[in-house]
Short mmCIF file of C-alpha atoms and ligand atoms in Angstrom, two decimals:
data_model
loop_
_atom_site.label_atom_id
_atom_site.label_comp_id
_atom_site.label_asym_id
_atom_site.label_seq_id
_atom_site.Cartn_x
_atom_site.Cartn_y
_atom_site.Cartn_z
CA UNK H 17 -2.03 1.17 15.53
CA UNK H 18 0.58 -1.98 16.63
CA UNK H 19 1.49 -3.80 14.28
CA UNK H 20 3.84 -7.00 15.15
CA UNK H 21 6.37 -8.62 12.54
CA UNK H 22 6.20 -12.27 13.37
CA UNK H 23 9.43 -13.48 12.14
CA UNK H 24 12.92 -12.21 12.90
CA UNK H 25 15.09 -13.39 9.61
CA UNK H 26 15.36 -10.96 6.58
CA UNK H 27 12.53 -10.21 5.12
CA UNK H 28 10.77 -9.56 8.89
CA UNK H 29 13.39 -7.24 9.36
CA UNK H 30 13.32 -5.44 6.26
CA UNK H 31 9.66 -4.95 6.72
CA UNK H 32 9.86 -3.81 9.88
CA UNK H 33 12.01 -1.15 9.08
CA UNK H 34 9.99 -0.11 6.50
CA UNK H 35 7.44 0.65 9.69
CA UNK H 36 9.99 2.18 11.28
CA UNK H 37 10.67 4.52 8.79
CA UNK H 38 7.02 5.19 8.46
CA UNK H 39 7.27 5.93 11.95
CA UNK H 40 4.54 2.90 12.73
CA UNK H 41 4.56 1.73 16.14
CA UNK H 42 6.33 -1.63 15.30
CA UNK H 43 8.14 -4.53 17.14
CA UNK H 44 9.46 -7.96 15.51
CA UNK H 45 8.80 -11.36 17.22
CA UNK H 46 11.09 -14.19 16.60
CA UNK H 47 12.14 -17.54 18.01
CA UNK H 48 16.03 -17.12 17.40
CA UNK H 49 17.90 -15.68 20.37
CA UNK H 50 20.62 -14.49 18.57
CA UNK H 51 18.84 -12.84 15.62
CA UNK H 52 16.83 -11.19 18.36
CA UNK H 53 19.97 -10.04 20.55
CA UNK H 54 21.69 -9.06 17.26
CA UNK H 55 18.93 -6.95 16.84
CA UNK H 56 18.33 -5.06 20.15
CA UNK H 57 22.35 -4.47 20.75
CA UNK H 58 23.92 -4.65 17.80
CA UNK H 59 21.04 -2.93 15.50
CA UNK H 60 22.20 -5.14 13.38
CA UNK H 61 20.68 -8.77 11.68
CA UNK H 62 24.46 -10.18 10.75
CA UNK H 63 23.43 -13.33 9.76
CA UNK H 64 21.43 -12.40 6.85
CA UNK H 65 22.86 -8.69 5.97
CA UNK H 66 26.38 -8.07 6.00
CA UNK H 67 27.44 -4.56 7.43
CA UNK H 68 24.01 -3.44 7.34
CA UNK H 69 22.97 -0.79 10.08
CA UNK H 70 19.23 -1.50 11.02
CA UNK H 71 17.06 1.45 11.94
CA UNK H 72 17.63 2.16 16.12
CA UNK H 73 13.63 2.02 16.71
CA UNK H 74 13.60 -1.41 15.34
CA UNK H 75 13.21 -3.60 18.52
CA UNK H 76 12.76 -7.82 18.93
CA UNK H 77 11.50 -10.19 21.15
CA UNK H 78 10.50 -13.65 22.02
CA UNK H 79 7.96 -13.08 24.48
CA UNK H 80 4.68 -14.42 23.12
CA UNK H 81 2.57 -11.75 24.68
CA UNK H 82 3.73 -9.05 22.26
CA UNK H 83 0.69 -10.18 20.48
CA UNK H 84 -1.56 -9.51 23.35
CA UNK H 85 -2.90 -6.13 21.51
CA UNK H 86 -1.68 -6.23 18.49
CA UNK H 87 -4.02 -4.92 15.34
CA UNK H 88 -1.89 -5.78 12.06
CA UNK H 89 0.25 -8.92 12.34
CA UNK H 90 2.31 -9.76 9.64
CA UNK H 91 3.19 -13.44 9.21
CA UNK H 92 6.74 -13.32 7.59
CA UNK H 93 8.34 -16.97 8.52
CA UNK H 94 8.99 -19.75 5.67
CA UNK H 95 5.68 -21.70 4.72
CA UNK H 96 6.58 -24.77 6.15
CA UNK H 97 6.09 -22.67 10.40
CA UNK H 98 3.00 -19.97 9.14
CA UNK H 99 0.66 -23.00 10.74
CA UNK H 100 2.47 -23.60 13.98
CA UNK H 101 3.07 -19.83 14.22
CA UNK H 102 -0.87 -18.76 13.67
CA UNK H 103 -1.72 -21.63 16.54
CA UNK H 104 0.87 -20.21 19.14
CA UNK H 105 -0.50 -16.62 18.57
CA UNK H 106 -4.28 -17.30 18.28
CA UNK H 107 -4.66 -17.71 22.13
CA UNK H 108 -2.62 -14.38 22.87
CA UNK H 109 -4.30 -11.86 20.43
CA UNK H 110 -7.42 -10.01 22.23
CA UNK H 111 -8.49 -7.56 18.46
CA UNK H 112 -9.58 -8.76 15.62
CA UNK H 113 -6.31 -8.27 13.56
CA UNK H 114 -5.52 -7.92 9.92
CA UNK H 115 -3.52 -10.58 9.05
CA UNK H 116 -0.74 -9.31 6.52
CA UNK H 117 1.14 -12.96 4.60
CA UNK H 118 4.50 -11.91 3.23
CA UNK H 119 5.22 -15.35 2.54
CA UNK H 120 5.61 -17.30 -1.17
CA UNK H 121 4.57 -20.92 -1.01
CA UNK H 122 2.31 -23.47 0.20
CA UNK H 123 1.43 -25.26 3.26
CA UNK H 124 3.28 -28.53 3.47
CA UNK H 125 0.39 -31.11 3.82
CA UNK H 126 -2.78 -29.90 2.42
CA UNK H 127 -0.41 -27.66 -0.32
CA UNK H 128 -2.70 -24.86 0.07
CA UNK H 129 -2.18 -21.25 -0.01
CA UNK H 130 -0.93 -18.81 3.06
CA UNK H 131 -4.21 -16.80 3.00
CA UNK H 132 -5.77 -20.37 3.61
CA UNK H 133 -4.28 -20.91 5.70
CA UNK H 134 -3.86 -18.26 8.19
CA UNK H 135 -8.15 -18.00 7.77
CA UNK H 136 -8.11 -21.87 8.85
CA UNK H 137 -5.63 -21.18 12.06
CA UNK H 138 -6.96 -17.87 13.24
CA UNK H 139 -9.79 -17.83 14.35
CA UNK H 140 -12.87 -15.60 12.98
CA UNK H 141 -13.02 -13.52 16.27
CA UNK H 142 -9.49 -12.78 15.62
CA UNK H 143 -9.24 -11.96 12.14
CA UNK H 144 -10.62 -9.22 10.11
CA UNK H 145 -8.96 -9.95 6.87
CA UNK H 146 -6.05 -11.58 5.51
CA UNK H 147 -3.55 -9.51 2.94
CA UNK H 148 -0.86 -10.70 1.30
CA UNK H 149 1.87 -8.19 1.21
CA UNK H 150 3.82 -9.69 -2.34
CA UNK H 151 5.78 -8.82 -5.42
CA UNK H 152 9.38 -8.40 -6.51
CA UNK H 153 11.51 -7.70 -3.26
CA UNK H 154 14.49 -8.81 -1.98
CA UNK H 155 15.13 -8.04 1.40
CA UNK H 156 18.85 -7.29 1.02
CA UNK H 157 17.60 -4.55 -1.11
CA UNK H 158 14.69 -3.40 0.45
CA UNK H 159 16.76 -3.29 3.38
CA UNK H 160 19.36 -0.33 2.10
CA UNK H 161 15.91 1.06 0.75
CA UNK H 162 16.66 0.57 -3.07
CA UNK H 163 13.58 1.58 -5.11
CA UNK H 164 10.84 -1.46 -4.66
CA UNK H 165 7.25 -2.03 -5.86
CA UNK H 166 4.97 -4.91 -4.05
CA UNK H 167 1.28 -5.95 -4.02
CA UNK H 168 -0.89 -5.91 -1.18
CA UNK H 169 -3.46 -8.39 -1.83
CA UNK H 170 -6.75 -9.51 -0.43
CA UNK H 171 -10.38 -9.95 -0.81
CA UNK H 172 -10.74 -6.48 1.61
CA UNK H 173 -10.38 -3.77 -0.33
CA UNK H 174 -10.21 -1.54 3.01
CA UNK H 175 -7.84 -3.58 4.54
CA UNK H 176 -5.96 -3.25 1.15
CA UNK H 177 -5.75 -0.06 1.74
CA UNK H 178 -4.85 0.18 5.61
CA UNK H 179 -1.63 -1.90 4.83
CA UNK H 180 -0.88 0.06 1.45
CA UNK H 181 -0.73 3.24 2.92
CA UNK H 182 1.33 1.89 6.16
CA UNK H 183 4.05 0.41 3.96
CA UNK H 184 4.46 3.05 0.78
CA UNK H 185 7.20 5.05 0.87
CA UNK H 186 9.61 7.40 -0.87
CA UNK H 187 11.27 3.67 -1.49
CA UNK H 188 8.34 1.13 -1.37
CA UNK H 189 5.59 1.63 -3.62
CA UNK H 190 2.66 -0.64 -2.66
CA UNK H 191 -0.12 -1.32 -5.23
CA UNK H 192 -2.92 -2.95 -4.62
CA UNK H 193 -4.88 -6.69 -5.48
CA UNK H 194 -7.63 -8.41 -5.30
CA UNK H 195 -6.93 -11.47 -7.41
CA UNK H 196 -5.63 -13.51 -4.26
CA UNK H 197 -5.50 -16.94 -6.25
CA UNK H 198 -3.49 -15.65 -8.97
CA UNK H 199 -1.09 -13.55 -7.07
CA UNK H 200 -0.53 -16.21 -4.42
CA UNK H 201 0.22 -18.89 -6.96
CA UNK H 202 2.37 -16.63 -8.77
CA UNK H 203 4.56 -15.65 -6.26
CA UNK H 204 5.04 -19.59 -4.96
CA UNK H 205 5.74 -20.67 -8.80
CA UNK H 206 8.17 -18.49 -9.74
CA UNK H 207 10.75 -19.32 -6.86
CA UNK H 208 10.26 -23.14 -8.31
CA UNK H 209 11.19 -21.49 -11.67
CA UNK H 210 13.91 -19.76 -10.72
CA UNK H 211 15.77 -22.93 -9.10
CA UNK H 212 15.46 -23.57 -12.92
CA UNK H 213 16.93 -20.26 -14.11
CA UNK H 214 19.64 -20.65 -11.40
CA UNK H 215 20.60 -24.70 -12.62
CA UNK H 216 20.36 -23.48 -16.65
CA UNK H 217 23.14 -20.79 -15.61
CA UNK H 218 25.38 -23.19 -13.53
CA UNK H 219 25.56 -25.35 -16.05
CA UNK H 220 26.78 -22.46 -18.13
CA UNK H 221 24.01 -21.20 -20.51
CA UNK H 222 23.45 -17.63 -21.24
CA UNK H 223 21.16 -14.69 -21.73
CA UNK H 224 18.85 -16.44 -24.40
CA UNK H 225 18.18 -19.73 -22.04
CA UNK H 226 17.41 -17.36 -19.32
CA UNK H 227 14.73 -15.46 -21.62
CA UNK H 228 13.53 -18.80 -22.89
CA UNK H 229 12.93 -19.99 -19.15
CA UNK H 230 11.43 -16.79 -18.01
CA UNK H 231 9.15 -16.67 -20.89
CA UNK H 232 8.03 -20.33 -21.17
CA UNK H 233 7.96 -20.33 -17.26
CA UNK H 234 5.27 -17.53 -17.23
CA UNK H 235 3.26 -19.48 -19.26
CA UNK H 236 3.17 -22.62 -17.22
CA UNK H 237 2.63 -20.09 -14.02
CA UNK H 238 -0.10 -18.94 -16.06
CA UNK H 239 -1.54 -22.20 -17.14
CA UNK H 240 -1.70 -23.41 -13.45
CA UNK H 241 -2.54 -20.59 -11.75
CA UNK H 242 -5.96 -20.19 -14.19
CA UNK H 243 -6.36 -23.77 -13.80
CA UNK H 244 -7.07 -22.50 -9.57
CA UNK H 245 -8.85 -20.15 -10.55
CA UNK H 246 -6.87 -17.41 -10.94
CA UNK H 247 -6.88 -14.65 -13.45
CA UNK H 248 -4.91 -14.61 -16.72
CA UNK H 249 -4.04 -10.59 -16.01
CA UNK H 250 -2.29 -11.03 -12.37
CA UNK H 251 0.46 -13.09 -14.06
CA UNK H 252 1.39 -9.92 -15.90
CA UNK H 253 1.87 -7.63 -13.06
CA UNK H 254 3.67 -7.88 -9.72
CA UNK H 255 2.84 -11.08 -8.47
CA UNK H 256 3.48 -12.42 -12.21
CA UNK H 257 6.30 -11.80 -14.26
CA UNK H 258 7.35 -9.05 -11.79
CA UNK H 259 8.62 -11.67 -9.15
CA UNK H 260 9.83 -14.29 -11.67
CA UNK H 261 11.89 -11.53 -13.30
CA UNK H 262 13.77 -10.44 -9.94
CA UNK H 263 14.07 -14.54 -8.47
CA UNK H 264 15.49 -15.80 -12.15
CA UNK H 265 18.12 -13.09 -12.44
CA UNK H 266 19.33 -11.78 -8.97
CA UNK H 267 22.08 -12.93 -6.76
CA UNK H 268 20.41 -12.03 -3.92
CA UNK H 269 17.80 -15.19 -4.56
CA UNK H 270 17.97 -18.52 -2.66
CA UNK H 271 16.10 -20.21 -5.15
CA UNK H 272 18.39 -18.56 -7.97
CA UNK H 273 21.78 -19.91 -5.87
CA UNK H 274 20.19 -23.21 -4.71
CA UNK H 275 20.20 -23.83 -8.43
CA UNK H 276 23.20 -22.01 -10.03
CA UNK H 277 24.74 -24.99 -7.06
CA UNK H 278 22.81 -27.67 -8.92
CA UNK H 279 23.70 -26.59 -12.24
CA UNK H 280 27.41 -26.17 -11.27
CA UNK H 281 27.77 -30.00 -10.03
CA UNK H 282 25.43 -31.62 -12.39
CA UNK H 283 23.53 -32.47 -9.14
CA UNK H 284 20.75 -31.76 -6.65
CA UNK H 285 22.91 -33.98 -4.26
CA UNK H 286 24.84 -30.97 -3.21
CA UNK H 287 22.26 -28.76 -2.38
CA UNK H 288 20.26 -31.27 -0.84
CA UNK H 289 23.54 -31.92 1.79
CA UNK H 290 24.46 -28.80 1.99
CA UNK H 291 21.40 -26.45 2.04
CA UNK H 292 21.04 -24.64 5.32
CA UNK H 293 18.55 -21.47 3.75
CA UNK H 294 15.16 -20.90 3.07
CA UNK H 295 14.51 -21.95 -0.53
CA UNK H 296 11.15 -21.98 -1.17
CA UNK H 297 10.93 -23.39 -4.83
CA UNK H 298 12.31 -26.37 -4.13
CA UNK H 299 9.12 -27.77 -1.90
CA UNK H 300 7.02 -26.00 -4.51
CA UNK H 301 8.39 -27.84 -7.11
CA UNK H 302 6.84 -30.97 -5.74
CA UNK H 303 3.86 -29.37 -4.80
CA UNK H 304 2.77 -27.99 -7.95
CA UNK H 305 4.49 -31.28 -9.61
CA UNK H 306 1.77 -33.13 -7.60
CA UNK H 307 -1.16 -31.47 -8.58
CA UNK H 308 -0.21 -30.72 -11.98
CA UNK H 309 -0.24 -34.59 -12.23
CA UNK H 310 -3.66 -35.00 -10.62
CA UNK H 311 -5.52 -32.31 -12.64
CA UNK H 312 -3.93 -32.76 -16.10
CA UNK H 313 -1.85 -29.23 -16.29
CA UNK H 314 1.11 -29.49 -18.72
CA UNK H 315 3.91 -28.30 -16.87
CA UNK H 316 6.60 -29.29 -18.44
CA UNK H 317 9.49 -27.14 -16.54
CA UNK H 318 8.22 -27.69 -13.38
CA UNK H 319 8.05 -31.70 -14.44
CA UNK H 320 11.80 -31.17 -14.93
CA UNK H 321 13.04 -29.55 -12.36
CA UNK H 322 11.26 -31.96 -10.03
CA UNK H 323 13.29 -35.41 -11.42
CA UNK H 324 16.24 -33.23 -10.92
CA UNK H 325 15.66 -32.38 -7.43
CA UNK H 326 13.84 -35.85 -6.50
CA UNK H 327 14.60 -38.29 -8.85
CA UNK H 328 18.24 -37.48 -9.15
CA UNK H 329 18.13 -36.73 -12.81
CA UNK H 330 20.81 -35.40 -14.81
CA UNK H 331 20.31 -31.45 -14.96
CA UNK H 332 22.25 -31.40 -18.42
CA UNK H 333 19.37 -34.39 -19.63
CA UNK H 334 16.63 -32.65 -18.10
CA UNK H 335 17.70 -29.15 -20.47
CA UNK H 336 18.47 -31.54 -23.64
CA UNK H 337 14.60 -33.12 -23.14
CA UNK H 338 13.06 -30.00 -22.24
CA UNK H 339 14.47 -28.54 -25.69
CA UNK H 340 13.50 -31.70 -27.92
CA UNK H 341 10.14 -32.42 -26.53
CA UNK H 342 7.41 -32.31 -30.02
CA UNK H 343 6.91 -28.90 -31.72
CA UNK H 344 4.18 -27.02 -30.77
CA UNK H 345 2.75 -23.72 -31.36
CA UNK H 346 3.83 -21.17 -28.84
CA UNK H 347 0.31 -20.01 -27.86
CA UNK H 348 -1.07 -23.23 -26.87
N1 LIG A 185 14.08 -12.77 1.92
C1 LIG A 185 13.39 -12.16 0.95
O1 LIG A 185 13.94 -11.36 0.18
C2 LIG A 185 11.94 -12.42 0.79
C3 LIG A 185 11.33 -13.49 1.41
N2 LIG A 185 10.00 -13.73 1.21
C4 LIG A 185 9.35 -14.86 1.85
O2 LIG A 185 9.30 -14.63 3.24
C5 LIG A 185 9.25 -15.90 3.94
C6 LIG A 185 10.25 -15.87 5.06
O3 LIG A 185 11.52 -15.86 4.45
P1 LIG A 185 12.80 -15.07 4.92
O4 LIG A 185 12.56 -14.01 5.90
O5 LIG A 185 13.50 -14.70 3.68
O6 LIG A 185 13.54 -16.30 5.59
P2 LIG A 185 14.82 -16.27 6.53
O7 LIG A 185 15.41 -17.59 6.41
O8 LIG A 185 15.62 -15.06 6.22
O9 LIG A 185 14.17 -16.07 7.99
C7 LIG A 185 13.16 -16.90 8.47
C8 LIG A 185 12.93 -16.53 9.90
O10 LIG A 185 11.81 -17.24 10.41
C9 LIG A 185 12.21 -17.81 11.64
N3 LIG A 185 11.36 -18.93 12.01
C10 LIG A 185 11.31 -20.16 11.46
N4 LIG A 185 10.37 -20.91 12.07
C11 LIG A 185 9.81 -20.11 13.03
C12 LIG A 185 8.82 -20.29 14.02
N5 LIG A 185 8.16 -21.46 14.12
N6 LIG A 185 8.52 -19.26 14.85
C13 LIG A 185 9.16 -18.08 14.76
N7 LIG A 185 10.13 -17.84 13.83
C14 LIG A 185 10.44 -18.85 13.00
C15 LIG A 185 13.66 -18.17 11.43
O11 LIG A 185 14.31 -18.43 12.66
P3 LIG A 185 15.69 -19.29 12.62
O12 LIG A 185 16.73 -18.36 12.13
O13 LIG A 185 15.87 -19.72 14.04
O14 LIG A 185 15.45 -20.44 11.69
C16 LIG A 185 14.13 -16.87 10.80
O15 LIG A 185 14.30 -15.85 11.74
C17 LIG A 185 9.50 -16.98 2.88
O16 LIG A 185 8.29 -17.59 2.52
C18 LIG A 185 10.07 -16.19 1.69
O17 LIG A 185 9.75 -16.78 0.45
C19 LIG A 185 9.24 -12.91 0.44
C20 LIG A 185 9.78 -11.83 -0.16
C21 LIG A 185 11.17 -11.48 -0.05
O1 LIG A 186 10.80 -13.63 -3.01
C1 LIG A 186 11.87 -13.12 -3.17
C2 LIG A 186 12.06 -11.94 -4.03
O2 LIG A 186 10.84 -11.38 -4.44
C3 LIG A 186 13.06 -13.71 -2.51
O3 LIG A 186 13.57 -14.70 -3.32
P1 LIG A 186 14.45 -15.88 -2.70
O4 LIG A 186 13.57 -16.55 -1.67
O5 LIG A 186 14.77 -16.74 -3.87
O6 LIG A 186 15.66 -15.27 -2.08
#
């Protein structure tokens, strides 16, 4: 079985070497010459992992054709290229591939989801299922193989299964999904929520904001994500309060730092002039913002953390409002 990583930054290379461990026949495609030279001389990915020795059967490349006869492909770029990426690959692939998304967030027009999408820009000749590979995982862990557990989601149960057993590991311990909805809006909310977690700590609060955010954060994750259809259950597992847990609290997360920044200089005008990452949440914030609106979902974090990112609010005002808003019972 070949199975192609498209995507050279960190998380495509920590997957990758997961295969490589596995001893999977594996190579990584990427559009970054350097990442991809790093790679092949160095065994090394310096820009994201510092003094980090990559596995010596990991190999990159840019050539297109990789994908000629490929049977797993995993789609591991931010959400704003998964389109453009599934277009330039479509033509190439000759199997009917199962299409493994290891990305959180949604497409930036029609704000849909990365299963959507990749079944709208592969076509059905091509595809035999589409799995989203998800949970709590930072790369710059997975990478030095620190104990991990993720979600491999999808409508397939046997494809499920096919990219379970590829990935799990003495390491990585992959469960299986089948609630796609609620596992791929859970994993795009939380990284919005944890730009949250990250501005409450830069402006200097402590353990029992963070708690309050996580908590109060699941709920709107879970209020939205039922709301599409999703199921009340997923939000309690990996996809759920598993990946808020490790974006609000590590220092390994973008979205956490993007907003610890914010927090820091009362501001989103730093990060938005500075910002040179992949942070996820922030897009997602106006995404979910957007349809929140539309359909009527009370969101009230998420309505936050969007003036402070887009309409230049105060991030000290925003916490001050979000504590004084009317009393309510929690369950509702
Ligand atoms: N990092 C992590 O711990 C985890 C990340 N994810 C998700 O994975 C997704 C990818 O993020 P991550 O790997 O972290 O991001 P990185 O910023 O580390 O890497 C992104 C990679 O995608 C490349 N890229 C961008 N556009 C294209 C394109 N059109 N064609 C080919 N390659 C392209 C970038 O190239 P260049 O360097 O030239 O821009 C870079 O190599 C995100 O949705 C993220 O939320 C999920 C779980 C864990
Ligand atoms: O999704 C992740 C961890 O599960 C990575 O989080 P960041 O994108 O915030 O770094």
């Amino acid at each position: 079985m070949k199975i192609v990583v498209a995507g050279s930054g960190s998380w495509g290379c920590a997957l990758a070497q997961v295969l490589c461990d596995n001893h999977v026949d594996v190579m990584v495609y990427g559009n970054n010459p350097a990442e991809i030279n790093d790679i092949n001389e160095n065994h090394r990915n310096s820009k994201f992992f510092e003094d980090v020795e990559l596995h010596h059967d990991l190999k990159a490349t840019m050539d297109l054709n990789v994908f000629h006869d490929a049977d797993v492909v995993l789609f591991v770029v931010p959400t704003i290229a998964i389109e453009s990426v599934c277009k330039q690959i479509d033509p190439i692939l000759t199997k009917k591939i199962i299409a493994v998304n290891a990305s959180k967030g949604f497409h930036p027009q029609t704000n849909d989801r990365m299963s959507n999408v990749i079944r709208a820009n592969i076509s059905k000749e091509h595809l035999s299922s589409v799995v989203s590979l998800i949970g709590p995982s930072h790369a710059e862990e997975v990478v030095i193989r620190m104990l991990t557990t993720i979600c491999a989601v999808s409508l397939n149960e046997e494809d499920a299964k096919t990219i379970q057993k590829l990935f799990s590991n003495d390491y990585l311990r992959v469960y299986r999904g089948d609630d796609e909805i609620g596992s791929e809006t859970g994993v795009a909310l939380k990284n919005a929520i944890a730009v949250a977690s990250g501005v409450l700590y830069g402006l200097g609060y402590g353990d029992n904001t963070r708690a309050a955010l996580i908590t109060r954060g699941l709920a709107e994750m879970i209020r939205y994500g039922v709301a599409m259809g999703g199921r009340k259950e997923t939000f309690m597992g990996m996809t759920g309060i598993g990946d808020l847990i490790v974006t609000c609290t590590s220092k390994h997360s973008r979205n956490f730092q993007a907003g610890y920044d914010i927090g820091k200089h009362n501001s989103a005008k730093y990060f938005w002039d500075n910002n040179t990452k992949t942070v996820e949440g922030v897009r997602t914030a106006k995404v979910v913002h957007d349809v929140a609106h539309e359909k009527g979902i009370d969101m009230p974090i998420i309505e936050e953390i969007y003036k402070v990112l887009y309409e230049d609010k105060d991030p000290k005002e925003s916490a001050k409002d979000l504590m004084l808003r009317d009393l309510k019972h929690e369950m509702i």
